[in-house]
Amino acid sequence: LTDIAKHVFGMAKGLPSGAPAREPTQALRERILANSPDILAFTSLTGGRRVMGPEAKVGKHMEKLGRTEVWILPSPSPTALWNWNARTWHDLAKAVKRAS
C-alpha cells in the first residue's frame, strides 16, 4: 500500500518539496479505502502528514480513513533517533491485540 514515491527516494528531509506528489498520495488514500484494513500505521511523520494533513502528529488519529484507524509512528530509522519514542509503538501493539 505504501509505495507512493515512484521516482524519488531517500530520507524525507532530502525529498523534493511536495514529494510524494498529490496524485500518488490520493491513490494511496483510495487503496486504503478500497482495502479497508482495521488499522494502518505510517512509520514516517512526513508520509503520515502527506495523507492525514500537515498538522498530523505522532500517535493514533481521531480521524479515520473510511473505517480504518490510522496511526503515525516515530520512524525506526537510526537517523531519526531525535524523534524516537517506543511508547507509540507499544500503544499500537495494544490496539492491534484488542482488534484481533
mmCIF file of C-alpha atoms in Angstrom:
data_model
loop_
_atom_site.group_PDB
_atom_site.id
_atom_site.type_symbol
_atom_site.label_atom_id
_atom_site.label_comp_id
_atom_site.label_asym_id
_atom_site.label_seq_id
_atom_site.Cartn_x
_atom_site.Cartn_y
_atom_site.Cartn_z
ATOM 1 C CA LEU A 1 0.000 0.000 0.000
ATOM 2 C CA THR A 2 2.783 2.454 0.769
ATOM 3 C CA ASP A 3 4.833 2.603 -2.415
ATOM 4 C CA ILE A 4 3.770 6.125 -3.331
ATOM 5 C CA ALA A 5 7.071 7.790 -4.203
ATOM 6 C CA LYS A 6 7.824 6.090 -7.515
ATOM 7 C CA HIS A 7 10.501 8.457 -8.823
ATOM 8 C CA VAL A 8 12.111 9.880 -5.689
ATOM 9 C CA PHE A 9 13.731 8.138 -2.782
ATOM 10 C CA GLY A 10 15.795 8.781 0.283
ATOM 11 C CA MET A 11 15.263 10.350 3.655
ATOM 12 C CA ALA A 12 12.187 12.554 3.997
ATOM 13 C CA LYS A 13 14.256 15.693 4.519
ATOM 14 C CA GLY A 14 16.085 15.037 1.244
ATOM 15 C CA LEU A 15 12.975 14.650 -0.912
ATOM 16 C CA PRO A 16 11.923 17.485 -3.213
ATOM 17 C CA SER A 17 9.291 19.836 -1.842
ATOM 18 C CA GLY A 18 5.843 18.289 -2.221
ATOM 19 C CA ALA A 19 7.120 14.713 -2.597
ATOM 20 C CA PRO A 20 5.379 12.407 -2.673
ATOM 21 C CA ALA A 21 3.136 14.242 -5.099
ATOM 22 C CA ARG A 22 -0.606 14.801 -4.720
ATOM 23 C CA GLU A 23 -1.685 12.155 -7.254
ATOM 24 C CA PRO A 24 0.187 9.205 -5.697
ATOM 25 C CA THR A 25 -0.902 10.343 -2.238
ATOM 26 C CA GLN A 26 -4.538 10.381 -3.366
ATOM 27 C CA ALA A 27 -4.064 6.956 -4.975
ATOM 28 C CA LEU A 28 -2.786 5.641 -1.619
ATOM 29 C CA ARG A 29 -5.844 7.071 0.159
ATOM 30 C CA GLU A 30 -8.055 5.313 -2.399
ATOM 31 C CA ARG A 31 -6.232 1.989 -1.858
ATOM 32 C CA ILE A 32 -6.676 2.335 1.901
ATOM 33 C CA LEU A 33 -10.399 2.994 1.446
ATOM 34 C CA ALA A 34 -10.776 0.120 -1.038
ATOM 35 C CA ASN A 35 -8.927 -2.416 1.139
ATOM 36 C CA SER A 36 -10.316 -1.079 4.421
ATOM 37 C CA PRO A 37 -7.786 -2.526 6.872
ATOM 38 C CA ASP A 38 -8.786 -2.306 10.530
ATOM 39 C CA ILE A 39 -5.572 -0.450 11.409
ATOM 40 C CA LEU A 40 -2.957 1.264 9.255
ATOM 41 C CA ALA A 41 0.309 2.731 10.523
ATOM 42 C CA PHE A 42 2.758 5.106 8.879
ATOM 43 C CA THR A 43 6.358 4.794 10.030
ATOM 44 C CA SER A 44 7.145 8.258 8.789
ATOM 45 C CA LEU A 45 5.772 11.534 10.103
ATOM 46 C CA THR A 46 6.299 13.065 6.655
ATOM 47 C CA GLY A 47 4.386 10.272 4.915
ATOM 48 C CA GLY A 48 1.646 10.374 7.515
ATOM 49 C CA ARG A 49 1.271 14.118 7.093
ATOM 50 C CA ARG A 50 1.003 13.807 3.313
ATOM 51 C CA VAL A 51 -2.030 11.568 3.769
ATOM 52 C CA MET A 52 -3.538 12.847 7.036
ATOM 53 C CA GLY A 53 -2.742 16.537 6.674
ATOM 54 C CA PRO A 54 0.121 18.865 7.578
ATOM 55 C CA GLU A 55 -0.882 19.197 11.230
ATOM 56 C CA ALA A 56 -0.869 15.417 11.862
ATOM 57 C CA LYS A 57 1.092 14.322 14.902
ATOM 58 C CA VAL A 58 2.658 11.062 16.032
ATOM 59 C CA GLY A 59 0.129 8.704 17.597
ATOM 60 C CA LYS A 60 -3.413 7.488 16.976
ATOM 61 C CA HIS A 61 -5.599 9.818 14.940
ATOM 62 C CA MET A 62 -9.172 10.634 15.801
ATOM 63 C CA GLU A 63 -9.924 10.968 12.074
ATOM 64 C CA LYS A 64 -10.253 7.639 10.298
ATOM 65 C CA LEU A 65 -9.869 6.861 6.613
ATOM 66 C CA GLY A 66 -13.203 5.230 5.965
ATOM 67 C CA ARG A 67 -13.346 2.661 8.743
ATOM 68 C CA THR A 68 -9.561 2.396 9.068
ATOM 69 C CA GLU A 69 -7.918 3.515 12.301
ATOM 70 C CA VAL A 70 -4.765 5.481 11.437
ATOM 71 C CA TRP A 71 -1.560 5.719 13.444
ATOM 72 C CA ILE A 72 1.611 7.678 12.743
ATOM 73 C CA LEU A 73 4.650 6.167 14.421
ATOM 74 C CA PRO A 74 8.066 7.612 15.104
ATOM 75 C CA SER A 75 10.453 6.350 12.447
ATOM 76 C CA PRO A 76 12.536 3.330 13.479
ATOM 77 C CA SER A 77 15.425 4.651 11.375
ATOM 78 C CA PRO A 78 18.661 5.333 13.268
ATOM 79 C CA THR A 79 18.767 8.746 11.576
ATOM 80 C CA ALA A 80 15.505 9.657 13.315
ATOM 81 C CA LEU A 81 16.659 8.999 16.873
ATOM 82 C CA TRP A 82 15.836 12.616 17.754
ATOM 83 C CA ASN A 83 12.165 11.666 17.302
ATOM 84 C CA TRP A 84 12.259 8.113 18.678
ATOM 85 C CA ASN A 85 9.675 7.083 21.252
ATOM 86 C CA ALA A 86 8.827 3.425 21.763
ATOM 87 C CA ARG A 87 5.634 4.244 23.664
ATOM 88 C CA THR A 88 3.635 4.929 20.486
ATOM 89 C CA TRP A 89 4.751 1.582 19.056
ATOM 90 C CA HIS A 90 3.646 -0.165 22.256
ATOM 91 C CA ASP A 91 0.291 1.656 22.182
ATOM 92 C CA LEU A 92 -0.234 0.480 18.599
ATOM 93 C CA ALA A 93 0.627 -3.115 19.618
ATOM 94 C CA LYS A 94 -2.071 -2.953 22.318
ATOM 95 C CA ALA A 95 -4.605 -1.611 19.785
ATOM 96 C CA VAL A 96 -3.788 -4.428 17.359
ATOM 97 C CA LYS A 97 -4.235 -7.028 20.104
ATOM 98 C CA ARG A 98 -7.613 -5.553 21.040
ATOM 99 C CA ALA A 99 -8.690 -5.566 17.374
ATOM 100 C CA SER A 100 -7.784 -9.233 16.810
#
